[in-house]
Short mmCIF file of N, CA and C in Angstrom, two decimals:
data_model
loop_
_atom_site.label_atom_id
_atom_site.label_comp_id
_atom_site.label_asym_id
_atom_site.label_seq_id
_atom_site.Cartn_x
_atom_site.Cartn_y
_atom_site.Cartn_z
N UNK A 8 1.46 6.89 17.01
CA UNK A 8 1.68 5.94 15.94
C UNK A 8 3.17 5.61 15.85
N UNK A 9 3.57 4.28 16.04
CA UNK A 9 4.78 3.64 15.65
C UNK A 9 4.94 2.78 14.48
N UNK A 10 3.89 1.93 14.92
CA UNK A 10 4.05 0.63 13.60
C UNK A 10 2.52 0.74 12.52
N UNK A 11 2.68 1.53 11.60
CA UNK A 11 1.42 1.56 10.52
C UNK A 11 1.62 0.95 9.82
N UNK A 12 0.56 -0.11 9.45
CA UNK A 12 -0.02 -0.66 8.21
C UNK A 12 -0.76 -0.50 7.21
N UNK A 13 -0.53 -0.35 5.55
CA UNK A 13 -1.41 0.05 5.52
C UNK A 13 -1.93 -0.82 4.17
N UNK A 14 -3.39 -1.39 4.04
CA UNK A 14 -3.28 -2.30 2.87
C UNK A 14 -4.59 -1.21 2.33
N UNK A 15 -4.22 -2.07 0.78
CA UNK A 15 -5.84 -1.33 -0.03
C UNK A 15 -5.17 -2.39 -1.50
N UNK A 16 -5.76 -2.17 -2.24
CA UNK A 16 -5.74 -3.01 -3.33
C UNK A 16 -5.14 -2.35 -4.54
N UNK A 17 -4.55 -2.52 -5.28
CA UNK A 17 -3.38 -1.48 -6.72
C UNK A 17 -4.32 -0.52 -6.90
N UNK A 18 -3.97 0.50 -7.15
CA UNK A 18 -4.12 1.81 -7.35
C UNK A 18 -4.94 2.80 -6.21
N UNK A 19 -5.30 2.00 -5.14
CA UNK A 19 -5.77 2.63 -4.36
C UNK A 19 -4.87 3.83 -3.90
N UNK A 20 -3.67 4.14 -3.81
CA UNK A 20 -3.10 5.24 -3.10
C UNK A 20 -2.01 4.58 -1.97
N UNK A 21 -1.71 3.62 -1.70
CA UNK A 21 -0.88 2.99 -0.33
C UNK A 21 0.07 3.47 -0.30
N UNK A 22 0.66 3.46 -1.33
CA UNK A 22 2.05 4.89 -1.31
C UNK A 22 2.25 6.04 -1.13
N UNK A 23 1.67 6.48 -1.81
CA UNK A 23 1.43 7.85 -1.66
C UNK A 23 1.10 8.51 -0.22
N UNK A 24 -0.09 7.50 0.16
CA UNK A 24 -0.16 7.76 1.73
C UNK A 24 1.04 7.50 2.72
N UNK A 25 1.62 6.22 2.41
CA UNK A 25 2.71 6.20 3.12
C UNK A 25 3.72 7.27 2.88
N UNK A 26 4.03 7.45 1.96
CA UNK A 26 5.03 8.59 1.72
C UNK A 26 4.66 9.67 2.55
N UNK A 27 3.31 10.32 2.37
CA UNK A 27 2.58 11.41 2.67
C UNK A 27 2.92 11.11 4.64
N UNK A 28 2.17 9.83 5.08
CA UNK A 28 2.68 9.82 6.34
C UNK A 28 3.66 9.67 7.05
N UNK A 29 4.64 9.43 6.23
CA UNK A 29 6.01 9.06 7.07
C UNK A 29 6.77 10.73 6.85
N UNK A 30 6.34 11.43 5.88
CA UNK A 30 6.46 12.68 5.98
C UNK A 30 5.79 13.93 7.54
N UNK A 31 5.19 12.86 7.65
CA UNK A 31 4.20 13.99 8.85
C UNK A 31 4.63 13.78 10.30
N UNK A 32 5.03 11.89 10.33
CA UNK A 32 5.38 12.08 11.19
C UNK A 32 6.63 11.09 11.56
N UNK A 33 7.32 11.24 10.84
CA UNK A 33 9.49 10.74 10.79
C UNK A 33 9.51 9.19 10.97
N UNK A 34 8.32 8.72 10.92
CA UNK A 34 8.20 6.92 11.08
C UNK A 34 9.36 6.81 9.27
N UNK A 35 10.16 5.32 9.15
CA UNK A 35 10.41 5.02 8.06
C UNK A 35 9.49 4.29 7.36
N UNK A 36 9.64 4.43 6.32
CA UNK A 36 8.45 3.82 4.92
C UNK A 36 9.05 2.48 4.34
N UNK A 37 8.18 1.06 4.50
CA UNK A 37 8.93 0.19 3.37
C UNK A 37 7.56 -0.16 2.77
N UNK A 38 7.56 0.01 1.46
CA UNK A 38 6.70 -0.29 0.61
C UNK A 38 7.29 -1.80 -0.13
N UNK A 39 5.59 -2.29 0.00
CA UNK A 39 5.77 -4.31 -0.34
C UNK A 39 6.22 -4.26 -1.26
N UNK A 40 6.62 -3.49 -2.68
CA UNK A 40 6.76 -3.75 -4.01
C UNK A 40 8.55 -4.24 -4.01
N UNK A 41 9.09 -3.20 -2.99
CA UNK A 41 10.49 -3.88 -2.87
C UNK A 41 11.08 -4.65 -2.12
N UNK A 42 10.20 -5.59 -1.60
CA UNK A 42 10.24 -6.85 -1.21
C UNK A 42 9.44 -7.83 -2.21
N UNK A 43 8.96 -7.71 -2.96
CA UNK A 43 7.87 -8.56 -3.93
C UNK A 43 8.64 -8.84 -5.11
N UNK A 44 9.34 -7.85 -5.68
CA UNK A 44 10.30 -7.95 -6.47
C UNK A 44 11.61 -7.00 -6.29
N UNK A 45 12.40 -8.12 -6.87
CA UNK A 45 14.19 -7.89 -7.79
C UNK A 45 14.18 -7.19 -8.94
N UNK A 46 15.56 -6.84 -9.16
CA UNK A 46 15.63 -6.23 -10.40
C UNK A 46 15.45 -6.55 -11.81
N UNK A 47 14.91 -5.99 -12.92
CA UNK A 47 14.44 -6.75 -13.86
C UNK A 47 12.83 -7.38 -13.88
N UNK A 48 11.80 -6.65 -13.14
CA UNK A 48 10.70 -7.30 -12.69
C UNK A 48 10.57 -8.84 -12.43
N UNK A 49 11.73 -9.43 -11.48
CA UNK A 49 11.89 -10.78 -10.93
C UNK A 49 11.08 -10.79 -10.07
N UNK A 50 10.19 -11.70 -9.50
CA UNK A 50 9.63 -11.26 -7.99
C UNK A 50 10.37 -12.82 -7.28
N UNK A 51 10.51 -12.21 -6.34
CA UNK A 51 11.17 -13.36 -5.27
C UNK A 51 10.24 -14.69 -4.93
N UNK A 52 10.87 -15.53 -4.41
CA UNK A 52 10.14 -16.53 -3.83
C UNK A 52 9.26 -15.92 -2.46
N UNK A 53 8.28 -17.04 -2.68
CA UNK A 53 7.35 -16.20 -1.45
C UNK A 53 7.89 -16.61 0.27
N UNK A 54 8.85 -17.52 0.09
CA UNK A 54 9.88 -17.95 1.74
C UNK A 54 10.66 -16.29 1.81
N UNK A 55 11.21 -15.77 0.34
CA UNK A 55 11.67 -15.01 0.75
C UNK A 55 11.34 -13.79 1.15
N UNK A 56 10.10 -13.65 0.63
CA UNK A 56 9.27 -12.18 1.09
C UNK A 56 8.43 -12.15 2.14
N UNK A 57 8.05 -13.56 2.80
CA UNK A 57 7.63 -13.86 4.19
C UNK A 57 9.15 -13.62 5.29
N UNK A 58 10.24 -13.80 4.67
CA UNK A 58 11.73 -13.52 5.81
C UNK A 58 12.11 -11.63 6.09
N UNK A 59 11.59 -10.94 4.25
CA UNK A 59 12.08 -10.21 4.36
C UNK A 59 10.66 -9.09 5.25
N UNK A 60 9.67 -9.86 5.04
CA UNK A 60 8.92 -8.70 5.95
C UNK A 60 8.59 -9.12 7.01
N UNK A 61 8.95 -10.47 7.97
CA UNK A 61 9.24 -10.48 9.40
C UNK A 61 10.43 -9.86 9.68
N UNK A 62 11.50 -9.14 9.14
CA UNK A 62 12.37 -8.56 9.40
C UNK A 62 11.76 -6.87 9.57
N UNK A 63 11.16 -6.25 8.73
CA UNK A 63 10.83 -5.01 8.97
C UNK A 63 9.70 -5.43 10.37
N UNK A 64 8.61 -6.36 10.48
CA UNK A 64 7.68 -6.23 11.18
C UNK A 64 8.47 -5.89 12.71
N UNK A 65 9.49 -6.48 12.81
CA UNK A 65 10.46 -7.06 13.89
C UNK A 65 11.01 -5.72 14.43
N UNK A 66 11.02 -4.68 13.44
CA UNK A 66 11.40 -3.40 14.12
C UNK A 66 10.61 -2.63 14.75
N UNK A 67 11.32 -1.57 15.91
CA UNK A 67 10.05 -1.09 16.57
C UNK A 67 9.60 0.35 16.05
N UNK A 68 10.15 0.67 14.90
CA UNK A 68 8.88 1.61 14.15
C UNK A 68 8.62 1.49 12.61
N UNK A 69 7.52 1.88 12.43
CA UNK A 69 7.29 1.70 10.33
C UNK A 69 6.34 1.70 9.92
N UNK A 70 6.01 2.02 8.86
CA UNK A 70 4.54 2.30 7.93
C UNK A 70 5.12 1.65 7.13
N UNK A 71 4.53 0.27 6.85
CA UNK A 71 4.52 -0.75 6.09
C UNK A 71 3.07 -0.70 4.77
N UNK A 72 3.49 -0.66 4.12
CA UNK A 72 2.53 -0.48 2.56
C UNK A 72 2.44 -1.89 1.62
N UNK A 73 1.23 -2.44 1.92
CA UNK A 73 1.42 -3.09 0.68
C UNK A 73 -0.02 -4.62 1.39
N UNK A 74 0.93 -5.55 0.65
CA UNK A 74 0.40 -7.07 0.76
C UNK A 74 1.03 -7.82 1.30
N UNK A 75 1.50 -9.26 0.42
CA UNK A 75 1.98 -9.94 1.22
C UNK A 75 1.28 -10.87 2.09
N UNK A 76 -0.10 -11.70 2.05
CA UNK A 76 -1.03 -11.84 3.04
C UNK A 76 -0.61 -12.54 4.34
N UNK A 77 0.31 -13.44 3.69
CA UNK A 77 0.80 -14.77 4.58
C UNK A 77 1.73 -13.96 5.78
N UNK A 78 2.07 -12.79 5.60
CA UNK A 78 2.14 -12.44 7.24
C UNK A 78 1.45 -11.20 7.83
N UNK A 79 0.22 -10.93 7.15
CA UNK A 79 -1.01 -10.07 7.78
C UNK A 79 -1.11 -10.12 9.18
N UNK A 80 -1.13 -11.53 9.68
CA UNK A 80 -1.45 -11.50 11.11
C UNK A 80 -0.17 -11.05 11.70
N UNK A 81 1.00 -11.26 11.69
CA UNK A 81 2.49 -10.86 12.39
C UNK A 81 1.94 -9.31 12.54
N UNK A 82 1.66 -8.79 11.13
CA UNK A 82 1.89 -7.69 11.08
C UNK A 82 0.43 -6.64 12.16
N UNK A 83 -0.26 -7.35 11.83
CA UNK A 83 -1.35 -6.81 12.70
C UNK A 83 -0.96 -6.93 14.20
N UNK A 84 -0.52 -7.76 14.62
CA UNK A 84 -0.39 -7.65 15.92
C UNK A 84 0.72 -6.80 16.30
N UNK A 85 1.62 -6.31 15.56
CA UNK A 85 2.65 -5.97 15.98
C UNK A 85 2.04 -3.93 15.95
N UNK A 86 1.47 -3.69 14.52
CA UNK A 86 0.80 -2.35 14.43
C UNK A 86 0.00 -1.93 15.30
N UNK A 87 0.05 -0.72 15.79
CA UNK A 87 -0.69 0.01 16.44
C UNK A 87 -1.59 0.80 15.69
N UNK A 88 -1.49 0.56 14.64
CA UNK A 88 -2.45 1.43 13.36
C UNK A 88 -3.05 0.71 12.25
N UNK A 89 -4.09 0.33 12.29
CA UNK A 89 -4.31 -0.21 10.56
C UNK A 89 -5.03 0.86 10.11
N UNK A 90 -4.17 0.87 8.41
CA UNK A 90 -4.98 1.83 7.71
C UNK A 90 -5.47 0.88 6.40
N UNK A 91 -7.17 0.99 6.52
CA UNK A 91 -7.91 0.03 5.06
C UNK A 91 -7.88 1.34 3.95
N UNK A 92 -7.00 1.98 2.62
CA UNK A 92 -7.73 2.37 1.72
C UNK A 92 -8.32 1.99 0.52
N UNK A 93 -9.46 2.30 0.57
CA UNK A 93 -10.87 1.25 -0.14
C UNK A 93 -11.51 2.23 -0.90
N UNK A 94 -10.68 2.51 -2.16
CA UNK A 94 -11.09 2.88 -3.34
C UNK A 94 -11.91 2.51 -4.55
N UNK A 95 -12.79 3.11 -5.37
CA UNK A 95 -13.32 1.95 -5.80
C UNK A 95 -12.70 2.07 -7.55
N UNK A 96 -13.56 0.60 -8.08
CA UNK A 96 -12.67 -0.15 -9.17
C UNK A 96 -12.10 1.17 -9.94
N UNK A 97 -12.77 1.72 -10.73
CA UNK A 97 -12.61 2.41 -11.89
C UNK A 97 -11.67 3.57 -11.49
N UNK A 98 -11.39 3.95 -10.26
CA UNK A 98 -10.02 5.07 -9.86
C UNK A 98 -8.92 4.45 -9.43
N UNK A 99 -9.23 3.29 -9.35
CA UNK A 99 -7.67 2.61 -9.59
C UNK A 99 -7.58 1.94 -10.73
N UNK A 100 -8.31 1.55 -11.52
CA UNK A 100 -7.53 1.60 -12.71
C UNK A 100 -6.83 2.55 -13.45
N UNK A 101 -8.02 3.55 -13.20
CA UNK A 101 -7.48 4.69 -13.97
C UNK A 101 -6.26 5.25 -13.58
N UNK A 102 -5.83 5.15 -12.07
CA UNK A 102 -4.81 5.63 -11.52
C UNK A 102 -3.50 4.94 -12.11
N UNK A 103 -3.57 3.21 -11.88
CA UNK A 103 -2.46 2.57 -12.54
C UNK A 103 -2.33 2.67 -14.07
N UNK A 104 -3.08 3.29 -14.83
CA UNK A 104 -2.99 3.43 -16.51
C UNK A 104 -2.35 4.74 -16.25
N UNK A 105 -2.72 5.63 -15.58
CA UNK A 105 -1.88 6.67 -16.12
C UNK A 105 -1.01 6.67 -15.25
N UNK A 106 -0.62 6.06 -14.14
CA UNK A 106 1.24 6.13 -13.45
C UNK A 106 1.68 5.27 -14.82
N UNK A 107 1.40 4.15 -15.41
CA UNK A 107 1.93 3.76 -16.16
C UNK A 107 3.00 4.37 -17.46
N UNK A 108 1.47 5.24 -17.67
CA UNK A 108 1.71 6.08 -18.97
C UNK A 108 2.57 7.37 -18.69
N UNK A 109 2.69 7.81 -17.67
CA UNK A 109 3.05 8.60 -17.62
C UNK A 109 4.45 8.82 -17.08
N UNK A 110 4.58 7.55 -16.32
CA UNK A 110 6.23 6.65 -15.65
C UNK A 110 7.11 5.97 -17.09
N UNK A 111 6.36 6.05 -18.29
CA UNK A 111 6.69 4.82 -19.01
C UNK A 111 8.60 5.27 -19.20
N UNK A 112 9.46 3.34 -19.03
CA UNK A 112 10.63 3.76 -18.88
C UNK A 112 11.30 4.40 -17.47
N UNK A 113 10.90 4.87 -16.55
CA UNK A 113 11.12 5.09 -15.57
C UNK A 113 10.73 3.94 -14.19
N UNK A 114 11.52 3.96 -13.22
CA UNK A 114 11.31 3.69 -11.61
C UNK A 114 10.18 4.74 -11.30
N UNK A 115 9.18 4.05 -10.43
CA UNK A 115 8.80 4.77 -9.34
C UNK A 115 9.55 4.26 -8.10
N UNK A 116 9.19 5.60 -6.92
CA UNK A 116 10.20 5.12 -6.13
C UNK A 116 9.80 4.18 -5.04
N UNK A 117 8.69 3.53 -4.92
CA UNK A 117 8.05 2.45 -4.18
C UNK A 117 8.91 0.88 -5.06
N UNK A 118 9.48 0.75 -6.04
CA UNK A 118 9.85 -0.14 -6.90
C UNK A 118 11.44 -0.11 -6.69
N UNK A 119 12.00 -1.85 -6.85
CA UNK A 119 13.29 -1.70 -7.12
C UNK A 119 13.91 -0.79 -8.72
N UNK A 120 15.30 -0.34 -8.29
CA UNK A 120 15.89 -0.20 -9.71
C UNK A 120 15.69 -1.21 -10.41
N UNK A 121 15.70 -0.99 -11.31
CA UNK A 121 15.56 -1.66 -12.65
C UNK A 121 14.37 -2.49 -13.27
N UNK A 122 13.05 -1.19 -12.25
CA UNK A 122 12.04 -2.09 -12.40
C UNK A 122 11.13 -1.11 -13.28
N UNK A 123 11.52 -0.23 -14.35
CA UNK A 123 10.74 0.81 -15.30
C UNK A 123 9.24 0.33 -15.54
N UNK A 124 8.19 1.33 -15.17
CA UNK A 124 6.97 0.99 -16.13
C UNK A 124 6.99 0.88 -17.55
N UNK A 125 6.53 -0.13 -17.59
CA UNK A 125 6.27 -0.93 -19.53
C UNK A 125 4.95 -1.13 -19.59
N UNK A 126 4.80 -0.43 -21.00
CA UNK A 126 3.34 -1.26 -21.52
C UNK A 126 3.21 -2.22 -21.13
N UNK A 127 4.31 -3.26 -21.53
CA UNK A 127 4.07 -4.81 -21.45
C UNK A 127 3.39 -5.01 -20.43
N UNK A 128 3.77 -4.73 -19.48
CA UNK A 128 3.32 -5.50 -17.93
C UNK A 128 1.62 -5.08 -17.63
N UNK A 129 1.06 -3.99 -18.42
CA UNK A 129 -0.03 -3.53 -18.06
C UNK A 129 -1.37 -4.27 -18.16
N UNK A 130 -1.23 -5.17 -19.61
CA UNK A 130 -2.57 -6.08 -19.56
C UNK A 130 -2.66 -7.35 -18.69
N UNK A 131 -1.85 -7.73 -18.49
CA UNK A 131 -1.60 -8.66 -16.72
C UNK A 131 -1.82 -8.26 -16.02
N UNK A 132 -0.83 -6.65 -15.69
CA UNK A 132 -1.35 -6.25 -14.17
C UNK A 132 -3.09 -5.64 -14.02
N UNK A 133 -3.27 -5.46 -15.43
CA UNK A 133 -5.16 -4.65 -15.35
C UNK A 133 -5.98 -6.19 -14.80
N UNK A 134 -5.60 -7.32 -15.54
CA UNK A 134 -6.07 -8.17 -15.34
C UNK A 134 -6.52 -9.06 -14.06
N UNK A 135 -5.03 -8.83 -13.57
CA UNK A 135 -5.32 -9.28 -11.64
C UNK A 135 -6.07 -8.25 -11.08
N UNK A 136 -6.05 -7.16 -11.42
CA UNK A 136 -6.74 -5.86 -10.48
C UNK A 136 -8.57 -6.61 -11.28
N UNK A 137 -8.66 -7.02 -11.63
CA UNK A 137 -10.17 -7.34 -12.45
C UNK A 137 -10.35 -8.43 -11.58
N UNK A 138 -9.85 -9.41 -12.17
CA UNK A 138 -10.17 -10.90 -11.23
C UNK A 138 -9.85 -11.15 -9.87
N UNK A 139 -9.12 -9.89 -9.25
CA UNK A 139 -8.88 -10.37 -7.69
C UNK A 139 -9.99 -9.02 -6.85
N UNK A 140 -10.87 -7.93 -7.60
CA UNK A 140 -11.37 -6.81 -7.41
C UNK A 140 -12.05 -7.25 -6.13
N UNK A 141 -13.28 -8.62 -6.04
CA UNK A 141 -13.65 -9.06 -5.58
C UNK A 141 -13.40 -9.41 -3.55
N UNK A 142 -11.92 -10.46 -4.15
CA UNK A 142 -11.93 -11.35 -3.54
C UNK A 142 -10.66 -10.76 -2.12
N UNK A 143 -10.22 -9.75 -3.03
CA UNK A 143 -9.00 -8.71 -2.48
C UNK A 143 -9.54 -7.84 -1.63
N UNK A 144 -10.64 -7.41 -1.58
CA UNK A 144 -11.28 -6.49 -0.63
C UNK A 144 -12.07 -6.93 0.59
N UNK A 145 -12.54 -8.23 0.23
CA UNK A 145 -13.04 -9.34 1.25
C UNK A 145 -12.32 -9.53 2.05
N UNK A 146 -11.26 -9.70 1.69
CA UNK A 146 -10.01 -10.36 2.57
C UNK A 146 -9.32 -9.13 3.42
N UNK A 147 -9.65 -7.95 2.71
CA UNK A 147 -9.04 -6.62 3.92
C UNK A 147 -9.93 -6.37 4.35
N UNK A 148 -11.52 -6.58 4.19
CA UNK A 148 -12.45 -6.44 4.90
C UNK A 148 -12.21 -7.56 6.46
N UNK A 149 -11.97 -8.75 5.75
CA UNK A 149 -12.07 -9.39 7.14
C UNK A 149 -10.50 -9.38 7.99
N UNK A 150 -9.41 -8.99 7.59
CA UNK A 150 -8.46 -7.99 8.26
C UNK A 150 -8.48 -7.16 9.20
N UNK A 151 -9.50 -5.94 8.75
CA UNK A 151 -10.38 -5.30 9.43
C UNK A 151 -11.09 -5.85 10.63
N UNK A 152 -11.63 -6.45 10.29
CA UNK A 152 -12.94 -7.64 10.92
C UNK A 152 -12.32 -7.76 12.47
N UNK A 153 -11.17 -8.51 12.03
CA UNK A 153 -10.38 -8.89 12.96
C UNK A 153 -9.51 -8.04 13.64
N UNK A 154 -9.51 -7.14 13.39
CA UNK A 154 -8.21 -6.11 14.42
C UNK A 154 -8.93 -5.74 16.09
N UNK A 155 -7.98 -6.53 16.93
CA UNK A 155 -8.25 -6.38 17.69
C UNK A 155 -8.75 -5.33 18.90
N UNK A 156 -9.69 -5.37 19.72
CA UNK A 156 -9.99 -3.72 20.72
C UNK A 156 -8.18 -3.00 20.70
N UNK A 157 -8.40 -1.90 20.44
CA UNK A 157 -7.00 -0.91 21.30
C UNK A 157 -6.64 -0.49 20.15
N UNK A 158 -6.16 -1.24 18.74
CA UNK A 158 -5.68 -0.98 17.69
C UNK A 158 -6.48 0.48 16.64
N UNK A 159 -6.01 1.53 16.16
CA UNK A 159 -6.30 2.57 15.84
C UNK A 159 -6.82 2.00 14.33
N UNK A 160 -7.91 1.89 13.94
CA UNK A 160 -8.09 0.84 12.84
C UNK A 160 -8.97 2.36 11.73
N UNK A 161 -8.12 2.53 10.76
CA UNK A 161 -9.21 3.51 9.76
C UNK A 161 -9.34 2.90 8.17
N UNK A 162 -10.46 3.17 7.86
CA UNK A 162 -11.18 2.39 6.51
C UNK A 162 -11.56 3.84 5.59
N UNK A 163 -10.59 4.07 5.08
CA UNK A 163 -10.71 5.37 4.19
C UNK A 163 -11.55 5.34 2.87
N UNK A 164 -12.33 5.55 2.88
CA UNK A 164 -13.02 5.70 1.42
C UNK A 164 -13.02 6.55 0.74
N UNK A 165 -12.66 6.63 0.00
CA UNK A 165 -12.41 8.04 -0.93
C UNK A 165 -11.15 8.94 -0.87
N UNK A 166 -10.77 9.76 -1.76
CA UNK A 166 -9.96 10.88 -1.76
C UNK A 166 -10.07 11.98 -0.60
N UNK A 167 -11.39 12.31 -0.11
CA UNK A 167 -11.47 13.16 0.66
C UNK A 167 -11.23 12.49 2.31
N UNK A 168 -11.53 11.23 2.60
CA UNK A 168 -11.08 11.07 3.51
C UNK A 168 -9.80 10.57 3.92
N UNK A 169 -9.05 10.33 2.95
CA UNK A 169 -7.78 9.99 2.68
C UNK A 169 -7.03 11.68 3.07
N UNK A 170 -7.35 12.06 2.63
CA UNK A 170 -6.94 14.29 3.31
C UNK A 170 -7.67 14.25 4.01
N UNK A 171 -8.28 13.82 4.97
CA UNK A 171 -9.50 14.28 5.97
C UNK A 171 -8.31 13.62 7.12
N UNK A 172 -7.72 12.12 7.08
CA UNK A 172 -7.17 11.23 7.85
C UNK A 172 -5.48 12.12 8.27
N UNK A 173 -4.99 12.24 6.61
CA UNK A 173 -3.69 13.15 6.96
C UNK A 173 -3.71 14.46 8.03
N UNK A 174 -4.73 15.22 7.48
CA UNK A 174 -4.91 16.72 8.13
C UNK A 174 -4.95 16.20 10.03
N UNK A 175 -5.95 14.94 10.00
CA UNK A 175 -5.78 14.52 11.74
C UNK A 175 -4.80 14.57 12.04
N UNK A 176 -3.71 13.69 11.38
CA UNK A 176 -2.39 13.46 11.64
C UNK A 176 -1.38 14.56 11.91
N UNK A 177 -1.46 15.90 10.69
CA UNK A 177 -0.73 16.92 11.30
C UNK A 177 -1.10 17.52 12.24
N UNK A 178 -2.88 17.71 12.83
CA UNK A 178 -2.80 18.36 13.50
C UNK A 178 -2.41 17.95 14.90
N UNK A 179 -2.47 16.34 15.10
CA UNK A 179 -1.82 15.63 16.29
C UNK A 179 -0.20 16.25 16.52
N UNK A 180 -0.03 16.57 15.71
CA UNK A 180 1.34 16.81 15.31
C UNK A 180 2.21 18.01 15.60
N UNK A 181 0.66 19.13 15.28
CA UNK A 181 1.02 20.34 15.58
C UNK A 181 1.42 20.99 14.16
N UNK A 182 1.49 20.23 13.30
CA UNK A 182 1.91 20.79 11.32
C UNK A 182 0.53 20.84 10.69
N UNK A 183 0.98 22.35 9.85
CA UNK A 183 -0.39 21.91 8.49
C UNK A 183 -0.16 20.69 8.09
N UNK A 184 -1.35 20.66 7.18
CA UNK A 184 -1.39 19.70 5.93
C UNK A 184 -2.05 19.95 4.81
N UNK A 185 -1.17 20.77 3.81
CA UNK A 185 -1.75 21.16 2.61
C UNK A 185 -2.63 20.82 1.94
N UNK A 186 -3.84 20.94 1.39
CA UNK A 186 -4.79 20.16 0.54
C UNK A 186 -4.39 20.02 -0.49
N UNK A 187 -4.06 18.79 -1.23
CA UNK A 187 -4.31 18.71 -2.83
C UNK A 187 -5.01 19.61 -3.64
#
């Protein structure tokens, strides 16, 4: 593994995994949120977050996390790994209510500075996770669909295979991998 991708829909875990994998095996991590937005929860123009992630795609290693659709295909062709995690509705909500609640006032570190979880932002962001639940998983389904023969393509469902996928990874590796 050089170039991982990895999409799933808010609260699925994409971070965490990335974190978790770039830990296992020394690839660097850029998570979409700090390309999506500036400081102050600004989010950029979308010319500029199509420039700034043909610039990471362009390198020759990385576990890339996130969205972004309009350069899915760059990015697929360039990965040697797609990772789908495909959680379902009600554990990612629940997941983003309580990073919320429990971040409140603080950065996470997938986020620019100066981008603290707020209440405020939560009945918007619950809201797109509702109305895009649908149409957001279709679209990494047919992502999927499309990844070409050769490409290492995994569709994680659940928590347990999400630690089922890591533990492969260390043991390719030759490292444990602690269970949650």
């Amino acid at each position: 593994m050089q170039c991982v991708m990895i999409v799933g829909q808010p609260g699925a875990g994409k971070s965490v995994l990335a974190r978790q994998l770039g830990g296992l095996t020394g690839l660097p991590v850029v998570h979409i949120d700090l390309i999506h937005w500036c400081s102050g929860w600004q989010e950029r123009t979308r010319e500029e977050k199509t420039r700034l992630c043909q610039e990471v795609e362009a390198q020759p290693r990385w576990i890339f996390e996130g969205g972004h659709s309009a350069t899915w295909a760059n990015r697929l062709d360039r990965a040697d790994t797609l990772i789908w995690i495909d959680m379902p509705l009600w554990l990612r909500l629940w997941r983003v209510l309580r990073r919320t609640l429990m971040g409140l006032g603080r950065n996470r570190p997938d986020l620019p500075e100066g981008c603290p979880e707020r209440l405020a932002n939560l009945p918007e962001f619950l809201g797109f996770i509702w109305r895009t639940r649908r149409s957001s998983r279709a679209a990494m389904a047919r992502l999927v669909a499309s990844a070409p023969a050769g490409k290492r393509v995994r569709h994680l469902q659940g928590r347990r295979a999400v630690t089922a996928f890591l533990q492969e990874v260390a043991n390719e590796k030759g490292r444990g991998f602690p269970r949650p």
